[in-house]
Amino acid sequence: RLLKNPNYVTGLLFIFIGEQGDIGTGHYNLWDALSFSLMTLPQFALEAFPAGALIGAMLGIGVLARSHELTVMRVSGMSKLRLSVAVLFSAAILMAVAMMIGEFLAEPLGELADQQKAIARYDNASFAGGGGAWIRSGDTILQVHGLAGAAQFAGMTVFRLTPDDRLASVARATRATPVGQTAWQLSDYAESSISQDSVTSRRVPQQLLQVAVGSDLLRVAAARPEQLALHTLHQTIVYLRSNGLAAESYLIAFWGRVARMAGILAALLFA
């Protein structure tokens, strides 16, 4: 049904066009981009609901006005209050549909789309759940630990290998923040380098690590706040606040989702 709506077809086209820059990276091809666009379409539909409700309501009222049915309703004694109640009933149905899409369809499909895209682009990545991931980039193996904030992980372990796949060094950072698409800023960085007859250690407050993946991994290991369902956003906000972590981006996404639901009601009433 979504694909029969010209607005959603246009949205699908724009999503697909936006993916063209990633085609050719790793094994990410044209069909992967089309699959990603289709799986993120429910999220687009959710965001477009208020505007769609307003346009639909205005078109419906225009049809009633042209056929003089509104005049007949008013002459027959139907008050503006009764008309408003009918509109509110329609708004309640639309809000229920939008809620179902947001809670049970948009979030899981969006997460699956991001995971499949990342796996296609970085076929040496492994997402093991719990907000963490393993990835190999050349002679470097990274273990990224759980999420510590809206754009930061609770640590990273870095394993460096020799050309013959022997362990050359092990490093640990207490915080890891993606810097662009190919780098990480590591805090409280401690490294132990292993040679044939000794182990050398060093510790620095900050270390910039250049690897083949950065912010894309953050998108997969922790879904974007605007992608999350209301109940997930609420649980995340409670968790972050209880641990003294910043929750502003999740609060904005939560109230933005609520405002979007209320926007459906406002759109129908204004029409």
mmCIF file of C-alpha atoms in Angstrom:
data_model
loop_
_atom_site.group_PDB
_atom_site.id
_atom_site.type_symbol
_atom_site.label_atom_id
_atom_site.label_comp_id
_atom_site.label_asym_id
_atom_site.label_seq_id
_atom_site.Cartn_x
_atom_site.Cartn_y
_atom_site.Cartn_z
ATOM 1 C CA ARG A 1 0.000 0.000 0.000
ATOM 2 C CA LEU A 2 2.877 2.378 0.749
ATOM 3 C CA LEU A 3 4.275 1.932 -2.755
ATOM 4 C CA LYS A 4 0.888 2.907 -4.280
ATOM 5 C CA ASN A 5 1.133 6.320 -2.597
ATOM 6 C CA PRO A 6 2.998 8.829 -4.812
ATOM 7 C CA ASN A 7 4.383 10.648 -1.744
ATOM 8 C CA TYR A 8 6.011 7.471 -0.450
ATOM 9 C CA VAL A 9 7.277 6.560 -3.918
ATOM 10 C CA THR A 10 8.927 9.989 -4.031
ATOM 11 C CA GLY A 11 10.372 9.403 -0.557
ATOM 12 C CA LEU A 12 11.715 6.010 -1.634
ATOM 13 C CA LEU A 13 13.339 7.652 -4.648
ATOM 14 C CA PHE A 14 15.052 10.303 -2.524
ATOM 15 C CA ILE A 15 16.322 7.682 -0.042
ATOM 16 C CA PHE A 16 17.652 5.603 -2.930
ATOM 17 C CA ILE A 17 19.367 8.629 -4.491
ATOM 18 C CA GLY A 18 20.978 9.399 -1.128
ATOM 19 C CA GLU A 19 22.533 5.908 -1.102
ATOM 20 C CA GLN A 20 24.297 6.307 -4.440
ATOM 21 C CA GLY A 21 27.463 7.663 -2.812
ATOM 22 C CA ASP A 22 27.910 4.441 -0.802
ATOM 23 C CA ILE A 23 27.434 2.054 -3.734
ATOM 24 C CA GLY A 24 30.745 0.420 -4.584
ATOM 25 C CA THR A 25 32.103 0.513 -1.040
ATOM 26 C CA GLY A 26 32.974 -3.052 -0.064
ATOM 27 C CA HIS A 27 30.214 -5.322 -1.384
ATOM 28 C CA TYR A 28 27.479 -2.656 -1.142
ATOM 29 C CA ASN A 29 25.756 -2.683 -4.536
ATOM 30 C CA LEU A 30 22.651 -1.340 -6.268
ATOM 31 C CA TRP A 31 20.349 -4.048 -4.883
ATOM 32 C CA ASP A 32 21.652 -3.475 -1.340
ATOM 33 C CA ALA A 33 20.853 0.239 -1.721
ATOM 34 C CA LEU A 34 17.326 -0.589 -2.945
ATOM 35 C CA SER A 35 16.823 -3.005 -0.030
ATOM 36 C CA PHE A 36 18.052 -0.334 2.418
ATOM 37 C CA SER A 37 15.652 2.215 0.905
ATOM 38 C CA LEU A 38 12.681 -0.146 1.206
ATOM 39 C CA MET A 39 13.447 -1.052 4.823
ATOM 40 C CA THR A 40 13.785 2.612 5.853
ATOM 41 C CA LEU A 41 10.551 3.592 4.073
ATOM 42 C CA PRO A 42 8.379 3.004 7.219
ATOM 43 C CA GLN A 43 10.526 5.560 9.072
ATOM 44 C CA PHE A 44 9.950 8.043 6.255
ATOM 45 C CA ALA A 45 6.221 7.274 6.339
ATOM 46 C CA LEU A 46 6.154 7.937 10.080
ATOM 47 C CA GLU A 47 7.857 11.295 9.657
ATOM 48 C CA ALA A 48 5.533 12.255 6.784
ATOM 49 C CA PHE A 49 2.301 11.331 8.592
ATOM 50 C CA PRO A 50 1.381 14.856 9.854
ATOM 51 C CA ALA A 51 1.925 16.465 6.439
ATOM 52 C CA GLY A 52 0.068 13.614 4.760
ATOM 53 C CA ALA A 53 -2.822 13.934 7.206
ATOM 54 C CA LEU A 54 -3.076 17.690 6.558
ATOM 55 C CA ILE A 55 -3.020 17.281 2.775
ATOM 56 C CA GLY A 56 -5.532 14.417 2.911
ATOM 57 C CA ALA A 57 -7.869 16.347 5.213
ATOM 58 C CA MET A 58 -7.757 19.452 3.011
ATOM 59 C CA LEU A 59 -8.450 17.390 -0.107
ATOM 60 C CA GLY A 60 -11.332 15.587 1.623
ATOM 61 C CA ILE A 61 -12.911 18.810 2.874
ATOM 62 C CA GLY A 62 -12.430 20.335 -0.580
ATOM 63 C CA VAL A 63 -14.362 17.467 -2.141
ATOM 64 C CA LEU A 64 -17.155 17.848 0.435
ATOM 65 C CA ALA A 65 -17.303 21.597 -0.170
ATOM 66 C CA ARG A 66 -17.454 21.247 -3.962
ATOM 67 C CA SER A 67 -20.296 18.750 -3.732
ATOM 68 C CA HIS A 68 -22.073 20.985 -1.156
ATOM 69 C CA GLU A 69 -22.167 18.114 1.330
ATOM 70 C CA LEU A 70 -20.778 20.369 4.058
ATOM 71 C CA THR A 71 -23.635 22.782 3.461
ATOM 72 C CA VAL A 72 -26.143 19.928 3.651
ATOM 73 C CA MET A 73 -24.624 18.741 6.944
ATOM 74 C CA ARG A 74 -24.812 22.209 8.480
ATOM 75 C CA VAL A 75 -28.376 22.796 7.239
ATOM 76 C CA SER A 76 -29.478 19.418 8.628
ATOM 77 C CA GLY A 77 -28.412 20.583 12.080
ATOM 78 C CA MET A 78 -24.943 19.073 12.399
ATOM 79 C CA SER A 79 -22.972 21.396 14.654
ATOM 80 C CA LYS A 80 -19.301 22.316 14.336
ATOM 81 C CA LEU A 81 -18.712 20.374 17.540
ATOM 82 C CA ARG A 82 -20.044 17.165 15.963
ATOM 83 C CA LEU A 83 -17.901 17.777 12.888
ATOM 84 C CA SER A 84 -14.882 18.262 15.139
ATOM 85 C CA VAL A 85 -15.653 15.020 16.991
ATOM 86 C CA ALA A 86 -15.763 13.164 13.670
ATOM 87 C CA VAL A 87 -12.412 14.682 12.731
ATOM 88 C CA LEU A 88 -10.967 13.722 16.139
ATOM 89 C CA PHE A 89 -12.133 10.148 15.629
ATOM 90 C CA SER A 90 -10.319 10.024 12.275
ATOM 91 C CA ALA A 91 -7.240 11.565 13.904
ATOM 92 C CA ALA A 92 -7.295 8.912 16.625
ATOM 93 C CA ILE A 93 -7.252 6.161 13.997
ATOM 94 C CA LEU A 94 -4.337 7.795 12.159
ATOM 95 C CA MET A 95 -2.428 8.305 15.413
ATOM 96 C CA ALA A 96 -2.946 4.632 16.290
ATOM 97 C CA VAL A 97 -1.608 3.604 12.867
ATOM 98 C CA ALA A 98 1.399 5.918 13.236
ATOM 99 C CA MET A 99 2.047 4.561 16.733
ATOM 100 C CA MET A 100 1.964 0.971 15.467
ATOM 101 C CA ILE A 101 4.390 1.797 12.658
ATOM 102 C CA GLY A 102 6.750 3.611 15.031
ATOM 103 C CA GLU A 103 6.689 0.996 17.796
ATOM 104 C CA PHE A 104 6.690 -2.256 15.830
ATOM 105 C CA LEU A 105 7.844 -1.621 12.257
ATOM 106 C CA ALA A 106 10.098 1.416 11.733
ATOM 107 C CA GLU A 107 12.605 0.671 14.532
ATOM 108 C CA PRO A 108 13.381 -3.015 13.823
ATOM 109 C CA LEU A 109 13.464 -2.492 10.055
ATOM 110 C CA GLY A 110 15.715 0.559 10.447
ATOM 111 C CA GLU A 111 18.144 -1.374 12.648
ATOM 112 C CA LEU A 112 18.145 -4.295 10.206
ATOM 113 C CA ALA A 113 18.770 -1.919 7.291
ATOM 114 C CA ASP A 114 21.768 -0.349 9.062
ATOM 115 C CA GLN A 115 23.192 -3.745 9.987
ATOM 116 C CA GLN A 116 22.876 -5.160 6.484
ATOM 117 C CA LYS A 117 24.420 -2.016 5.016
ATOM 118 C CA ALA A 118 27.373 -2.129 7.405
ATOM 119 C CA ILE A 119 27.933 -5.850 6.793
ATOM 120 C CA ALA A 120 27.869 -5.242 3.022
ATOM 121 C CA ARG A 121 30.304 -2.326 3.291
ATOM 122 C CA TYR A 122 32.570 -3.905 5.906
ATOM 123 C CA ASP A 123 32.427 -7.660 5.426
ATOM 124 C CA ASN A 124 35.044 -8.160 8.165
ATOM 125 C CA ALA A 125 32.788 -6.748 10.900
ATOM 126 C CA SER A 126 30.939 -8.794 13.516
ATOM 127 C CA PHE A 127 28.108 -7.337 15.629
ATOM 128 C CA ALA A 128 27.707 -9.500 18.703
ATOM 129 C CA GLY A 129 24.921 -7.609 20.494
ATOM 130 C CA GLY A 130 25.057 -5.773 23.780
ATOM 131 C CA GLY A 131 26.091 -2.540 22.088
ATOM 132 C CA GLY A 132 29.534 -3.844 21.044
ATOM 133 C CA ALA A 133 31.298 -5.059 17.928
ATOM 134 C CA TRP A 134 34.439 -6.713 16.590
ATOM 135 C CA ILE A 135 36.093 -5.516 13.404
ATOM 136 C CA ARG A 136 39.357 -6.184 11.589
ATOM 137 C CA SER A 137 41.015 -3.438 9.563
ATOM 138 C CA GLY A 138 44.206 -4.692 7.949
ATOM 139 C CA ASP A 139 46.581 -5.771 10.724
ATOM 140 C CA THR A 140 44.385 -4.183 13.436
ATOM 141 C CA ILE A 141 41.548 -5.902 15.304
ATOM 142 C CA LEU A 142 39.182 -3.735 17.344
ATOM 143 C CA GLN A 143 36.777 -4.715 20.089
ATOM 144 C CA VAL A 144 34.402 -1.835 20.713
ATOM 145 C CA HIS A 145 32.612 -2.055 24.064
ATOM 146 C CA GLY A 146 29.128 -0.936 25.125
ATOM 147 C CA LEU A 147 27.614 2.489 24.566
ATOM 148 C CA ALA A 148 28.502 5.130 27.158
ATOM 149 C CA GLY A 149 26.635 8.111 25.719
ATOM 150 C CA ALA A 150 24.863 9.414 22.642
ATOM 151 C CA ALA A 151 28.107 9.382 20.571
ATOM 152 C CA GLN A 152 30.654 7.560 22.710
ATOM 153 C CA PHE A 153 31.566 3.982 23.617
ATOM 154 C CA ALA A 154 32.608 2.682 27.030
ATOM 155 C CA GLY A 155 36.001 1.567 25.804
ATOM 156 C CA MET A 156 37.975 -0.158 23.092
ATOM 157 C CA THR A 157 40.561 -2.916 22.971
ATOM 158 C CA VAL A 158 43.036 -2.716 20.082
ATOM 159 C CA PHE A 159 44.985 -5.763 18.923
ATOM 160 C CA ARG A 160 47.785 -5.210 16.390
ATOM 161 C CA LEU A 161 49.201 -8.126 14.425
ATOM 162 C CA THR A 162 52.482 -8.735 12.643
ATOM 163 C CA PRO A 163 52.479 -9.628 8.917
ATOM 164 C CA ASP A 164 52.542 -13.320 9.906
ATOM 165 C CA ASP A 165 49.497 -12.811 12.197
ATOM 166 C CA ARG A 166 51.370 -12.869 15.490
ATOM 167 C CA LEU A 167 50.289 -10.530 18.268
ATOM 168 C CA ALA A 168 52.399 -7.351 18.182
ATOM 169 C CA SER A 169 50.609 -5.188 20.752
ATOM 170 C CA VAL A 170 47.511 -4.913 22.900
ATOM 171 C CA ALA A 171 45.982 -1.584 23.888
ATOM 172 C CA ARG A 172 43.005 -0.544 25.992
ATOM 173 C CA ALA A 173 41.103 2.755 26.151
ATOM 174 C CA THR A 174 38.380 3.631 28.653
ATOM 175 C CA ARG A 175 36.482 5.797 26.145
ATOM 176 C CA ALA A 176 36.230 5.666 22.356
ATOM 177 C CA THR A 177 34.629 8.391 20.258
ATOM 178 C CA PRO A 178 34.248 8.177 16.452
ATOM 179 C CA VAL A 179 35.933 11.087 14.651
ATOM 180 C CA GLY A 180 34.581 11.103 11.124
ATOM 181 C CA GLN A 181 34.360 7.872 9.170
ATOM 182 C CA THR A 182 37.952 6.631 9.500
ATOM 183 C CA ALA A 183 39.222 7.567 12.958
ATOM 184 C CA TRP A 184 38.604 7.166 16.694
ATOM 185 C CA GLN A 185 39.623 9.422 19.578
ATOM 186 C CA LEU A 186 40.699 7.144 22.446
ATOM 187 C CA SER A 187 40.864 8.368 26.059
ATOM 188 C CA ASP A 188 43.151 6.999 28.804
ATOM 189 C CA TYR A 189 45.028 4.910 26.264
ATOM 190 C CA ALA A 190 47.372 2.184 27.579
ATOM 191 C CA GLU A 191 49.391 0.025 25.178
ATOM 192 C CA SER A 192 51.682 -2.974 25.648
ATOM 193 C CA SER A 193 54.007 -3.813 22.749
ATOM 194 C CA ILE A 194 55.244 -7.392 22.570
ATOM 195 C CA SER A 195 58.631 -8.355 21.156
ATOM 196 C CA GLN A 196 60.452 -11.678 21.214
ATOM 197 C CA ASP A 197 62.075 -11.101 24.608
ATOM 198 C CA SER A 198 60.288 -8.134 26.235
ATOM 199 C CA VAL A 199 57.074 -6.216 26.703
ATOM 200 C CA THR A 200 57.070 -2.411 26.507
ATOM 201 C CA SER A 201 54.212 -0.379 27.987
ATOM 202 C CA ARG A 202 53.125 3.200 27.507
ATOM 203 C CA ARG A 203 50.135 5.273 28.602
ATOM 204 C CA VAL A 204 48.843 8.556 27.146
ATOM 205 C CA PRO A 205 45.710 10.612 27.949
ATOM 206 C CA GLN A 206 44.576 10.770 24.332
ATOM 207 C CA GLN A 207 45.347 8.734 21.223
ATOM 208 C CA LEU A 208 44.010 9.163 17.680
ATOM 209 C CA LEU A 209 43.496 5.818 15.955
ATOM 210 C CA GLN A 210 43.137 5.681 12.173
ATOM 211 C CA VAL A 211 41.147 2.683 10.914
ATOM 212 C CA ALA A 212 38.793 1.850 8.068
ATOM 213 C CA VAL A 213 35.563 2.423 10.001
ATOM 214 C CA GLY A 214 34.350 4.971 12.532
ATOM 215 C CA SER A 215 30.945 6.619 12.666
ATOM 216 C CA ASP A 216 29.329 3.891 10.533
ATOM 217 C CA LEU A 217 30.029 1.412 13.329
ATOM 218 C CA LEU A 218 28.360 3.756 15.828
ATOM 219 C CA ARG A 219 25.225 3.803 13.653
ATOM 220 C CA VAL A 220 24.961 0.029 13.826
ATOM 221 C CA ALA A 221 25.994 -0.681 17.412
ATOM 222 C CA ALA A 222 23.685 2.077 18.667
ATOM 223 C CA ALA A 223 20.721 3.055 16.518
ATOM 224 C CA ARG A 224 20.144 6.736 15.868
ATOM 225 C CA PRO A 225 17.759 8.257 18.456
ATOM 226 C CA GLU A 226 15.232 9.328 15.833
ATOM 227 C CA GLN A 227 14.990 5.699 14.690
ATOM 228 C CA LEU A 228 13.983 4.353 18.095
ATOM 229 C CA ALA A 229 10.454 3.606 19.263
ATOM 230 C CA LEU A 230 8.907 5.628 22.081
ATOM 231 C CA HIS A 231 9.274 2.878 24.689
ATOM 232 C CA THR A 232 12.927 2.339 23.715
ATOM 233 C CA LEU A 233 13.619 6.072 23.917
ATOM 234 C CA HIS A 234 12.030 6.226 27.367
ATOM 235 C CA GLN A 235 14.078 3.278 28.635
ATOM 236 C CA THR A 236 17.278 4.784 27.208
ATOM 237 C CA ILE A 237 16.605 8.169 28.824
ATOM 238 C CA VAL A 238 15.982 6.546 32.213
ATOM 239 C CA TYR A 239 19.173 4.469 31.877
ATOM 240 C CA LEU A 240 21.377 7.404 30.828
ATOM 241 C CA ARG A 241 20.044 9.670 33.575
ATOM 242 C CA SER A 242 20.455 6.999 36.246
ATOM 243 C CA ASN A 243 24.108 6.655 35.227
ATOM 244 C CA GLY A 244 24.781 10.389 35.021
ATOM 245 C CA LEU A 245 25.134 10.372 31.226
ATOM 246 C CA ALA A 246 23.938 12.932 28.692
ATOM 247 C CA ALA A 247 20.468 12.161 27.364
ATOM 248 C CA GLU A 248 19.661 15.364 25.448
ATOM 249 C CA SER A 249 19.589 13.804 21.976
ATOM 250 C CA TYR A 250 17.229 11.065 23.183
ATOM 251 C CA LEU A 251 14.982 13.623 24.912
ATOM 252 C CA ILE A 252 14.778 15.632 21.693
ATOM 253 C CA ALA A 253 13.910 12.480 19.743
ATOM 254 C CA PHE A 254 11.306 11.441 22.351
ATOM 255 C CA TRP A 255 9.462 14.758 22.408
ATOM 256 C CA GLY A 256 9.858 15.080 18.639
ATOM 257 C CA ARG A 257 8.047 11.761 18.250
ATOM 258 C CA VAL A 258 5.289 12.917 20.647
ATOM 259 C CA ALA A 259 4.970 16.213 18.770
ATOM 260 C CA ARG A 260 4.707 14.316 15.509
ATOM 261 C CA MET A 261 1.794 12.318 16.896
ATOM 262 C CA ALA A 262 0.115 15.490 18.141
ATOM 263 C CA GLY A 263 0.794 17.044 14.743
ATOM 264 C CA ILE A 264 -1.610 14.592 13.137
ATOM 265 C CA LEU A 265 -4.413 15.822 15.417
ATOM 266 C CA ALA A 266 -3.487 19.477 14.866
ATOM 267 C CA ALA A 267 -3.292 19.008 11.085
ATOM 268 C CA LEU A 268 -6.804 17.555 10.881
ATOM 269 C CA LEU A 269 -8.280 20.220 13.155
ATOM 270 C CA PHE A 270 -6.646 23.084 11.222
ATOM 271 C CA ALA A 271 -7.899 21.618 7.942
#
